[in-house]
Coordinates of C-alpha atoms and ligand atoms in Angstrom, one line a residue:
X1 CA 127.0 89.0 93.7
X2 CA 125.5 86.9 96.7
X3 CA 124.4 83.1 96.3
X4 CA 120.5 83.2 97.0
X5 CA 118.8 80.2 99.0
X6 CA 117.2 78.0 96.3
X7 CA 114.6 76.6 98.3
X8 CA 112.0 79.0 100.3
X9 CA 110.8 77.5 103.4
X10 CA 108.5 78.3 106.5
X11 CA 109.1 79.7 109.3
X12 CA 106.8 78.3 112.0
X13 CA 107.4 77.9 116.1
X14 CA 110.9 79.2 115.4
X15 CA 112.3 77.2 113.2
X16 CA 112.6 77.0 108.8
X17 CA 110.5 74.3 107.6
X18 CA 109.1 72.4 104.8
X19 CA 105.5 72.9 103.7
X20 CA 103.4 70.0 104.9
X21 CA 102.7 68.8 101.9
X22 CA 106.5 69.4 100.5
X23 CA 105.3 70.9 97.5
X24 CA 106.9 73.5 95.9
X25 CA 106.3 76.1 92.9
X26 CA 108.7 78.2 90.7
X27 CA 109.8 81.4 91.9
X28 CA 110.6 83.8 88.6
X29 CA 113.5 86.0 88.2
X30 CA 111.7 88.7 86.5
X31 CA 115.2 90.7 84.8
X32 CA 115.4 87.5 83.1
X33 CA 112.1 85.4 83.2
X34 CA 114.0 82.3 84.3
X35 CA 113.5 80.5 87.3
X36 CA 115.8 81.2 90.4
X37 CA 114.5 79.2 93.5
X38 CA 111.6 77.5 94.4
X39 CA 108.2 78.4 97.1
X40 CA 106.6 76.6 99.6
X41 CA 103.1 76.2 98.3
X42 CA 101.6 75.9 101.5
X43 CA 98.2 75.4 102.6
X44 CA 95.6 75.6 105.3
X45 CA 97.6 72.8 107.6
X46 CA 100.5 75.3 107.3
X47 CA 98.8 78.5 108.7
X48 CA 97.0 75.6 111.4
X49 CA 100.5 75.0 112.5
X50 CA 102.2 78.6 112.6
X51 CA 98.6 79.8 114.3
X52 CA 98.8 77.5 117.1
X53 CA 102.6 78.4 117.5
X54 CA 101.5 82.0 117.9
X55 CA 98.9 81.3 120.4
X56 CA 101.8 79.2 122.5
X57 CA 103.4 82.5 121.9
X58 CA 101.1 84.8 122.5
X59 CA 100.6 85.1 126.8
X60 CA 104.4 85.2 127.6
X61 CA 105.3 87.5 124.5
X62 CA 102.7 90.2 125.1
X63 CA 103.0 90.1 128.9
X64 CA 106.7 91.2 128.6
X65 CA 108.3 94.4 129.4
X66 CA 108.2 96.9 126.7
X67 CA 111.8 97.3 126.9
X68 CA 112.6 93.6 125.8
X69 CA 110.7 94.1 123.1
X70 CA 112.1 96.7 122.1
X71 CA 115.3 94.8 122.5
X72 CA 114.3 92.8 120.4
X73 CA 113.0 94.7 117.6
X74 CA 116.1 96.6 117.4
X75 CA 118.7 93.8 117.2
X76 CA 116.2 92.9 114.2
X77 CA 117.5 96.2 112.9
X78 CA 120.4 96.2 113.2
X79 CA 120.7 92.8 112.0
X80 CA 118.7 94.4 108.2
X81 CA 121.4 96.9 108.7
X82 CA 124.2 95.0 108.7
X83 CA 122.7 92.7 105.9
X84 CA 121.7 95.5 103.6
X85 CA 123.7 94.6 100.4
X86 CA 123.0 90.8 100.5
X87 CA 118.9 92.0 101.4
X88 CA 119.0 94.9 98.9
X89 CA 120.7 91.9 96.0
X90 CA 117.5 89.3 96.9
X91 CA 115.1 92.3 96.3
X92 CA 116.3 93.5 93.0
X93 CA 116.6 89.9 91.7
X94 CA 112.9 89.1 93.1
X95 CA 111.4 91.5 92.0
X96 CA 113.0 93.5 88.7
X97 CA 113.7 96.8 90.8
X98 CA 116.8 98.5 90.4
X99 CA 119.2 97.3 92.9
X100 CA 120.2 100.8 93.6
X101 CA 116.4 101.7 94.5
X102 CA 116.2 98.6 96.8
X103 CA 119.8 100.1 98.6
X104 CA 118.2 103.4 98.9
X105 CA 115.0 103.4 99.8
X106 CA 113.2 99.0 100.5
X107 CA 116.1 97.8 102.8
X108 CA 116.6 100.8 104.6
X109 CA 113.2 101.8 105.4
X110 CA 112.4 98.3 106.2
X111 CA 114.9 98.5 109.2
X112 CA 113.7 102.1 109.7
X113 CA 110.4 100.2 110.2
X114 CA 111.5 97.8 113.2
X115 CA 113.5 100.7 114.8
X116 CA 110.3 103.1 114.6
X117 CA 108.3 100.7 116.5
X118 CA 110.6 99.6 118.8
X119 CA 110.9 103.0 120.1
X120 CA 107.2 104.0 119.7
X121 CA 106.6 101.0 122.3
X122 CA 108.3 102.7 124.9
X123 CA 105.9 105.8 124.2
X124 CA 102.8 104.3 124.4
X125 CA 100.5 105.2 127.1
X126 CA 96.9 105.0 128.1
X127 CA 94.3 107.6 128.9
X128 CA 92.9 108.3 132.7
X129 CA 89.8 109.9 132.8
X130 CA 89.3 111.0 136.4
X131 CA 85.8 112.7 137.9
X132 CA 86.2 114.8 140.6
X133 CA 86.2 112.2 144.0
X134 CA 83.7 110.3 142.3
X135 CA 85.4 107.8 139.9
X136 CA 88.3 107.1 137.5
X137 CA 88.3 105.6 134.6
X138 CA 91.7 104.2 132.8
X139 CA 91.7 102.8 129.1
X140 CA 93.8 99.9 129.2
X141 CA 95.7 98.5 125.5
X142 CA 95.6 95.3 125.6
X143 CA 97.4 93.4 122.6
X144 CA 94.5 91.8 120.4
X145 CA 96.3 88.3 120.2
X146 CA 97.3 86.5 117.3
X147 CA 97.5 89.0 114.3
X148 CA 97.2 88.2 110.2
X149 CA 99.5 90.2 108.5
X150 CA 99.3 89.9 104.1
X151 CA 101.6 91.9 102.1
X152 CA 101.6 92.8 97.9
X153 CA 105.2 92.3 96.0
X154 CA 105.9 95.9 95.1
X155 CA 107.4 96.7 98.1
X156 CA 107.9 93.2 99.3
X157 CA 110.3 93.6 103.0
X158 CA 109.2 97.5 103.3
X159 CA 105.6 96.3 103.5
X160 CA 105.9 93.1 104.9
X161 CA 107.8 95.1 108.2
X162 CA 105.7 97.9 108.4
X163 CA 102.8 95.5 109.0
X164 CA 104.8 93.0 111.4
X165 CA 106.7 96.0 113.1
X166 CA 104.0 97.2 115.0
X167 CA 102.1 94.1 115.9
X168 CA 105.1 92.5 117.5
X169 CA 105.8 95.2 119.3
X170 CA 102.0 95.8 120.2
X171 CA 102.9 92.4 122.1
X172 CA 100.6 90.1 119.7
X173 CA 102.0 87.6 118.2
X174 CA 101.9 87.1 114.0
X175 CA 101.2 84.5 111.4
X176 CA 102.6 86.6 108.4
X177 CA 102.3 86.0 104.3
X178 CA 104.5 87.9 102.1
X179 CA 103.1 87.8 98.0
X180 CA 103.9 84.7 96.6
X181 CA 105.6 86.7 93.5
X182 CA 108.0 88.3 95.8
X183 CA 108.7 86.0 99.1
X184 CA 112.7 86.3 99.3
X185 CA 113.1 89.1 101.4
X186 CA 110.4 87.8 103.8
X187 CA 112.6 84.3 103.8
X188 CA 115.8 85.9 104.7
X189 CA 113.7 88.0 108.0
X190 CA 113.0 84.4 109.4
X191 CA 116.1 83.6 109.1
X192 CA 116.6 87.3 110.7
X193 CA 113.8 86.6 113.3
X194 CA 116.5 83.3 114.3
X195 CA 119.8 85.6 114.7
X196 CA 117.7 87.8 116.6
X197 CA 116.5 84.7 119.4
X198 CA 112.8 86.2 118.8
X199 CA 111.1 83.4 121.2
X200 CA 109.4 80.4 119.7
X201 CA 106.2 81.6 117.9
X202 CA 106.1 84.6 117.9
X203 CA 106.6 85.6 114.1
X204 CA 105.8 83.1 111.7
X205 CA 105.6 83.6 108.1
X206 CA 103.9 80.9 105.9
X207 CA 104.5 81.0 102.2
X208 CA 102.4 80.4 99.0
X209 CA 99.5 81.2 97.3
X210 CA 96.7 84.2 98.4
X211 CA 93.5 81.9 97.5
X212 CA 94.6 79.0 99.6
X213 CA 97.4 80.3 102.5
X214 CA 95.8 84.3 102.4
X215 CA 92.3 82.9 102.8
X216 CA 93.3 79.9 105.7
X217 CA 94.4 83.1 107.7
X218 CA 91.4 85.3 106.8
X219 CA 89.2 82.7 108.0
X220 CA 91.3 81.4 110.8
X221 CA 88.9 82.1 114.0
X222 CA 92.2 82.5 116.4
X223 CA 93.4 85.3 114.3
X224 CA 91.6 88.4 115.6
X225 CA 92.9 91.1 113.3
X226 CA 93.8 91.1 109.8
X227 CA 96.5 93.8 108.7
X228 CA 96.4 93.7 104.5
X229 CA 97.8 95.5 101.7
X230 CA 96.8 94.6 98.4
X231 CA 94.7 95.2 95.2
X232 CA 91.3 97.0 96.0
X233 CA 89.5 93.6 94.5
X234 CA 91.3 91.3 97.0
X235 CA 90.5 93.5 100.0
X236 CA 86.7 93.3 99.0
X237 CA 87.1 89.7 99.2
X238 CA 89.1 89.9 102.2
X239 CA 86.6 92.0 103.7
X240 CA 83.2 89.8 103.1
X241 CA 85.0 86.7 104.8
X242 CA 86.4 88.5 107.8
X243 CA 84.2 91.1 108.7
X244 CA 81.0 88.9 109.3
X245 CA 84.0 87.2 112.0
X246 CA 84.3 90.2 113.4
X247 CA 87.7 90.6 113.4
X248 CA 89.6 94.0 113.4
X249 CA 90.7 95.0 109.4
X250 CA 93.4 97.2 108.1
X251 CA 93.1 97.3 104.4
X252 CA 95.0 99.2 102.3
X253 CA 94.5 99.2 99.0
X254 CA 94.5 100.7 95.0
X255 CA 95.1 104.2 94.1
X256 CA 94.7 106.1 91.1
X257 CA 96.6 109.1 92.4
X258 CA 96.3 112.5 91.0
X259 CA 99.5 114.9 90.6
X260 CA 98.4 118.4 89.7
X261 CA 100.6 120.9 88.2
X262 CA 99.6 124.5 88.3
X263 CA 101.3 126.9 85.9
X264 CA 102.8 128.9 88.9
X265 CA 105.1 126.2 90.2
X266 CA 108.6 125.6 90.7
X267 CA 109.1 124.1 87.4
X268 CA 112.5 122.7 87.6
X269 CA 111.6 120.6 91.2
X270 CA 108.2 120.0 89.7
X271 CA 109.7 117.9 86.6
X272 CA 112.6 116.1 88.3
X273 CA 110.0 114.9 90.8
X274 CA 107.4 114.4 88.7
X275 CA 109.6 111.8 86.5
X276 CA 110.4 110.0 90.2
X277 CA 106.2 110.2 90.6
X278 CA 105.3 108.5 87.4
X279 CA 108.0 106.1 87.0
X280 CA 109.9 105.2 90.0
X281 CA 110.0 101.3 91.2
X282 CA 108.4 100.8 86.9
X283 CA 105.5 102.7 88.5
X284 CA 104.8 100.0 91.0
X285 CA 104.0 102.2 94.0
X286 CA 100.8 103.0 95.4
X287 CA 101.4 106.1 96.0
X288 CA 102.7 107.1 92.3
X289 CA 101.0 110.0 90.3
X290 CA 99.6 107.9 87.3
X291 CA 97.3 110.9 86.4
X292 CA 99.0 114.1 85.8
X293 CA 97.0 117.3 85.0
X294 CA 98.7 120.9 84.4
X295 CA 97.2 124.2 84.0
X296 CA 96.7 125.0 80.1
X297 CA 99.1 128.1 80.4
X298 CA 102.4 125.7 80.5
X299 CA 100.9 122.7 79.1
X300 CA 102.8 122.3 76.2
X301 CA 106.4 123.3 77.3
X302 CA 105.8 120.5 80.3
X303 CA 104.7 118.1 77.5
X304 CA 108.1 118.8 75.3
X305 CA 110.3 118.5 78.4
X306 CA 108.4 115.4 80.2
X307 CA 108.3 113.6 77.0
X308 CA 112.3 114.3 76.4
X309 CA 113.6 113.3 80.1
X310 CA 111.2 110.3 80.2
X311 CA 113.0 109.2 77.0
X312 CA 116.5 109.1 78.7
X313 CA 115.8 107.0 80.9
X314 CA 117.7 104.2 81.4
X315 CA 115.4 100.8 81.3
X316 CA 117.8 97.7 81.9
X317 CA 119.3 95.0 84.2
X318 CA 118.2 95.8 87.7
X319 CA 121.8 95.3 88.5
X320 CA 123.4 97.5 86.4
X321 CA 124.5 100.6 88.2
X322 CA 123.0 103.2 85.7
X323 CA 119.6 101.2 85.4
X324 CA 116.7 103.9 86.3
X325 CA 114.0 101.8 84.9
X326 CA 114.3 97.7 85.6
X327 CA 111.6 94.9 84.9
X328 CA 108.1 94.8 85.9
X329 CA 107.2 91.8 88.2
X330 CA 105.7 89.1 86.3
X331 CA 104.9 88.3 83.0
X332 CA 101.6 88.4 84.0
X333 CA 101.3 91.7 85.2
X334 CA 103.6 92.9 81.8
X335 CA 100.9 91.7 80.0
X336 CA 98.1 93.3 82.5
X337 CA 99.9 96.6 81.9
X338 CA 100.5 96.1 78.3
X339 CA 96.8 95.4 77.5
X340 CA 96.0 98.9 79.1
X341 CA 98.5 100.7 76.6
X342 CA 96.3 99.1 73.9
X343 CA 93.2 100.4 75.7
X344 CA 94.2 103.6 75.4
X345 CA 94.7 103.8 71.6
X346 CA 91.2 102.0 71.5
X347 CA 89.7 105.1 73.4
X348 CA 91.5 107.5 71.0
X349 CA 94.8 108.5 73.6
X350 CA 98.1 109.5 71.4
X351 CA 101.2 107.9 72.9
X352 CA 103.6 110.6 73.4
X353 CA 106.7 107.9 74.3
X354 CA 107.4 104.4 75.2
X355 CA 104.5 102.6 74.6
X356 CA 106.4 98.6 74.0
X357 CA 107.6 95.8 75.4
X358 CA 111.3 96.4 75.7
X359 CA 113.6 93.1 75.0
X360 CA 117.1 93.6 76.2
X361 CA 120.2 91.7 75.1
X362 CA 120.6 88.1 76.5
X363 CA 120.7 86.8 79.1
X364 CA 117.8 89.7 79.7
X365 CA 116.2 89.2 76.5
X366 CA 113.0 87.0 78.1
X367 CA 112.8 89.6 81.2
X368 CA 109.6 91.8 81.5
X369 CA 110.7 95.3 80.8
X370 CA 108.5 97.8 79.6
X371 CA 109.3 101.5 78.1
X372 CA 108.0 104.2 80.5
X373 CA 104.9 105.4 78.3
X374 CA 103.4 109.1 78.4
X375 CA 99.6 108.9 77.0
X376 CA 97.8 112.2 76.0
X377 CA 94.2 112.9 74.5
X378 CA 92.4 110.8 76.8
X379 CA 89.1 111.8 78.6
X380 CA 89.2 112.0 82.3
X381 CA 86.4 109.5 83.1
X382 CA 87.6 106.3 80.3
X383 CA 88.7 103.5 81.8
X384 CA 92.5 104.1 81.3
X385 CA 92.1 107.0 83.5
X386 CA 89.9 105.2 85.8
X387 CA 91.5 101.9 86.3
X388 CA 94.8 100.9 88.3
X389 CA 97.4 100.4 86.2
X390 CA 100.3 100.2 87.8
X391 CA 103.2 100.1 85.7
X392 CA 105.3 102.4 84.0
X393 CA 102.1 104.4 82.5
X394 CA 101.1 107.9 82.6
X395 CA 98.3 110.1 81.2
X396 CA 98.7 113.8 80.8
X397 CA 95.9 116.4 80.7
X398 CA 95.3 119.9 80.4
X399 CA 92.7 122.1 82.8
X400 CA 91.8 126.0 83.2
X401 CA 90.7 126.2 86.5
X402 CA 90.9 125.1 90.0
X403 CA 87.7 123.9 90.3
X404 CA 87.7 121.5 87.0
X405 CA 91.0 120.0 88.2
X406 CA 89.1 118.8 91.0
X407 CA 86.7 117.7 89.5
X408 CA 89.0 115.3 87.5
X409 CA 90.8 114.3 90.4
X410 CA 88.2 112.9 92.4
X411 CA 86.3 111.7 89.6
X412 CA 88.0 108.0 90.9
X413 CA 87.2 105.4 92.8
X414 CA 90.1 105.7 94.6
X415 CA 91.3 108.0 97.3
X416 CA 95.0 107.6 98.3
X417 CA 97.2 110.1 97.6
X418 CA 98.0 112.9 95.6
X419 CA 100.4 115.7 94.9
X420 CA 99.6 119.4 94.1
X421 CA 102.5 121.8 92.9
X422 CA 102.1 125.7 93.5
X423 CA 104.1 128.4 94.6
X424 CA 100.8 129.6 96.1
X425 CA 100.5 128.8 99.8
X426 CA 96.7 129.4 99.8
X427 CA 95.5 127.8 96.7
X428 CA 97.7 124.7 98.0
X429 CA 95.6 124.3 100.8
X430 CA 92.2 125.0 99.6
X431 CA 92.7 122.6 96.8
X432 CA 94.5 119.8 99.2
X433 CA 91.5 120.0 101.2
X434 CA 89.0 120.2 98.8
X435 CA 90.9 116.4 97.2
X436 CA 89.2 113.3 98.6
X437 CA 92.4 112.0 99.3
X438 CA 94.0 110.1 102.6
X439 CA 97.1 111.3 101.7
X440 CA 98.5 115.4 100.0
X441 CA 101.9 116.3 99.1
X442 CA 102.4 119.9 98.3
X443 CA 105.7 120.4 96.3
X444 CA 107.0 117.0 97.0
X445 CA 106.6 113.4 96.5
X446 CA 106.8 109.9 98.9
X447 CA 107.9 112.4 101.3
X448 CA 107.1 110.1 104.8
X449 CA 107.1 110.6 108.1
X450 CA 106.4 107.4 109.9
X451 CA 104.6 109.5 112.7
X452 CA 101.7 110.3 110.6
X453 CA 98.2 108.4 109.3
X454 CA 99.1 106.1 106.2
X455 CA 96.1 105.1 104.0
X456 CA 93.3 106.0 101.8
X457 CA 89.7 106.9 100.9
X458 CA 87.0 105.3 99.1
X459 CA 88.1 102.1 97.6
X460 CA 91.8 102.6 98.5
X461 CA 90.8 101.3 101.6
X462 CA 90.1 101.3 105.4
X463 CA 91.9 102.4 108.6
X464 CA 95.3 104.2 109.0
X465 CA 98.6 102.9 109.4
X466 CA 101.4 104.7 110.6
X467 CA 102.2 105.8 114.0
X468 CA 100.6 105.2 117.3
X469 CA 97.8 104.5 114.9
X470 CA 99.2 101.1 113.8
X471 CA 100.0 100.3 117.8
X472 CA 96.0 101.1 118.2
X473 CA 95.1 98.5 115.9
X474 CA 97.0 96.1 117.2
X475 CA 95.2 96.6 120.3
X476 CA 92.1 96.6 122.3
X477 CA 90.7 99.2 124.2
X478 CA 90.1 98.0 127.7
X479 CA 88.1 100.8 129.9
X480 CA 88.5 100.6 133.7
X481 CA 86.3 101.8 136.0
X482 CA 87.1 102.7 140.3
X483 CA 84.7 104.0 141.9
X484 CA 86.2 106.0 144.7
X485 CA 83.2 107.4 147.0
Ligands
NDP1 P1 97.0 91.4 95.6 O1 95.7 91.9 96.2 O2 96.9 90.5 94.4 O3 97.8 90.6 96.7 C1 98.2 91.1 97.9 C2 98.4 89.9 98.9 O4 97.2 89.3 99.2 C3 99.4 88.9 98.3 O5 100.1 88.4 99.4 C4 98.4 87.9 97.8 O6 98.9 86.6 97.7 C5 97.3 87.9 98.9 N1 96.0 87.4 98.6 C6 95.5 87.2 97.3 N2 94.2 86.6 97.4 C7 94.0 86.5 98.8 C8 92.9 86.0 99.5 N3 91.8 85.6 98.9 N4 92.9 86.0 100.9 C9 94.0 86.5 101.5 N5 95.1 87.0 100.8 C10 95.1 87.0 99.5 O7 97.9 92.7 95.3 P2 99.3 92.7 94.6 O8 100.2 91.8 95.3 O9 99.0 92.5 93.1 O10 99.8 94.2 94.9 C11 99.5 95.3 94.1 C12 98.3 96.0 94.7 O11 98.7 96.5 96.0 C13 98.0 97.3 93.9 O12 96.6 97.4 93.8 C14 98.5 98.4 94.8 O13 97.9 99.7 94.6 C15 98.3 97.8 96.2 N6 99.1 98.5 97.1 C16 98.6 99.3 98.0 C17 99.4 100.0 99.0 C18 98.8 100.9 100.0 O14 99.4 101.2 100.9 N7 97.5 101.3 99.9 C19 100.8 99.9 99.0 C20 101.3 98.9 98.0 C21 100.5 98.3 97.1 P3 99.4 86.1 96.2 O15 100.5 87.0 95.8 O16 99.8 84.7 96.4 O17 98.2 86.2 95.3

């Protein structure tokens, strides 16, 4: 057990502050539904502030060697490191994860995050284009300035770094908003950005709600690139204020991802990893396999063995050791998630398991913890199969062939991942790239390599993360031009 700050402040011009307006809202404890600390509800005079501390910051920071930034991003690293229990604690009671999941996988890839980019800095290089005696060209990156960088609450510090990673050490500077549902993690990396010494400025992170602290740094005209992850309907807003500024946009966004099962598979990977696909982190990942379809031949022996594992799972205190399923985030979002359950017995699904609100024994019994839920029955195209769920929620549907499995897949909106399982090199292949997806796993699941593109199609956004790809957006291509006759 670690004592948690009560109060969650700014960080602005290198220092932990009080909103301007000193106002404060409740900040939930969602294993129990109580209250736990409080959140700067900050507004546009906030972002004003940490915006012109990040244009103070901006010529010295993104001037300096590569190596001191790196310097710095690694002693940020190391410093996640070294807090990972007391980081991993302020995640699981935040946001309703299992404390175990925030240990394996949040805390240590948000350090993993810093220590990617802090190497890929030193990497980095420009392009020469040289003609023969005549002239040469080099493309300088230059850093864009002051970055916006907006971050959802399912994966609140993983998120939140992989956005701020690679703009500090692009060399721009950040005014940075973690969700208001899930800002503890993001509190604790300012006071991580102080042990550090990161100069005056050059991270801020300004608390409270999307409509009024989101949109002050959407429409800031100082910040010339936006870097967001969130829902699909927030990007589109994000997108109609900032584009006509023409400012640089990262967005990425919903998914509705398809995981495909064909009858020739390994079966016994298949299932473990399918149950991590459909209800790891209570299904709030973006990358989780919501629909899953599998050929008609093993349909009904992957139904009876789904249907049983699902059921043994463990939903309870995030805390608790042998917890596999802990709270949702809100009460809001129980209820969002909830209402879609009753959607699907309007448009005729069969729930196969789970299904309910579960209410655990006090002091739990007010905490948002739903059953993980296995739908059947449903069409491809209704709205349950349509729609963004995200919770602990899963259809199942049969298919015959290749070619009506795609079909149903892409039949979304959304394009961001999905996951194909078949012992059968070449129908892997032509069906991953027959998928409108940014992202295909074949046999596995979240598998990452932080060297490669990270986003989605259609409505599951715009741009790619990941990589030199993230260093790109934080920078501007400047082309040089010698002649040498
Ligand atoms: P939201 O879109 O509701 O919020 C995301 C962030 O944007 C929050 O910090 C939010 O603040 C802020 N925000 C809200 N309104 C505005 C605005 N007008 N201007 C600027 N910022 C704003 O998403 P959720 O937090 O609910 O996250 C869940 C969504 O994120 C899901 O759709 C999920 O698929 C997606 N996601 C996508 C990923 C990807 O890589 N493609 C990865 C993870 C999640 P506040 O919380 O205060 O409203």
């Amino acid at each position: 057990m670690f004592e948690l700050p009560s109060k969650i402040k700014n960080y602005i011009n290198g220092e932990i502050v009080e909103p301007i307006s000193k106002n404060y809202f409740s900040n939930i404890n969602p294993s129990t539904g109580q209250e736990y600390s409080v959140v700067a509800d900050s507004d546009k005079a906030d972002v004003e502030l940490a915006t012109q501390a990040a244009i103070q910051a901006f010529p010295e920071w993104s001037t300096l060697p590569h190596q001191k930034r790196f310097e710095y991003l690694m002693k940020i690293a190391e410093l996640i490191d070294k807090k990972m229990d007391y980081l991993a604690y302020a995640e699981s009671i935040d946001n309703g994860k299992p404390l175990k999941l925030a240990k394996r996988v949040d805390i240590p890839r948000a350090s993993a995050n810093f220590r990617f980019y802090a190497t890929a800095i030193l990497h980095y290089y420009s392009q020469a284009h040289i003609n023969e005696r005549t002239s040469f060209n080099y493309t300088f990156k230059q850093p864009i300035g002051v970055a916006g960088c907006i971050s959802p609450w399912n994966l609140p510090l993983y998120l939140f770094t992989w956005k701020i990673a690679p703009a500090l050490a692009a060399g721009c500077t950040v005014v940075a908003k973690p969700s208001e549902i899930t800002p503890m993690t993001a509190y604790l990396l300012s006071e991580i950005g102080i042990e550090a010494g990161l100069p005056k400025g050059v991270l801020n992170i300004v608390h409270g709600y999307g409509h009024k602290v989101g949109q002050s740094i959407i429409e800031h005209p100082k910040i010339k690139a936006i870097s967001f992850t969130g829902g699909t309907k927030t990007g589109k807003t994000i997108a109609s204020t900032a584009a006509p500024m023409f400012k640089k946009l990262s967005l990425e966004l919903g998914g509705k991802n398809p995981n495909i099962i064909f009858a020739d598979c390994n079966y016994d990977k298949m299932i473990k990893t399918t149950i991590q696909s459909s209800f790891a982190n209570q299904g709030q990942i973006c990358l989780c396999g919501s629909r899953i379809f599998v050929e008609r031949k093993i349909y009904d022996k992957f139904k009876n063995d789904f249907v049983e594992k699902t059921r043994s799972l463990k939903v309870g205190p995030p805390l608790n050791e042998d917890t596999q399923i802990g709270a949702v985030v809100s009460e809001q979002h129980m209820n969002k998630i909830l209402s879609y359950i009753e959607l699907a017995k309007q448009e005729d699904g069969t729930i196969l398991c789970g299904g309910n609100r579960k209410i655990l024994d006090t002091p739990y019994n007010s905490g948002f913890y739903i059953e993980p839920t296995i739908i059947e029955g449903l069409h491809y195209t209704c709205r349950t199969n349509q729609e963004e769920i995200f919770g602990p929620v899963v259809t199942i549907t049969p298919f015959d062939t290749e070619e009506e499995v795609i079909t149903m897949a892409n039949s979304v909106e959304y394009g961001l991942s999905a996951t194909i399982w078949t012992e059968n090199l070449t129908r892997a292949h032509r069906v991953a790239h027959q998928l409108e997806s940014g992202i295909v796993w074949i046999n596995t699941w979240l598998n990452r390599d932080l060297r490669t593109p990270f986003g989605g199609m259609k409505a599951s956004g715009v741009g790619r993360e990941g990589g030199f790809k993230a260093l790109d957006f934080f920078n501007e291509d400047k082309n040089i031009c010698v002649d040498l006759s």
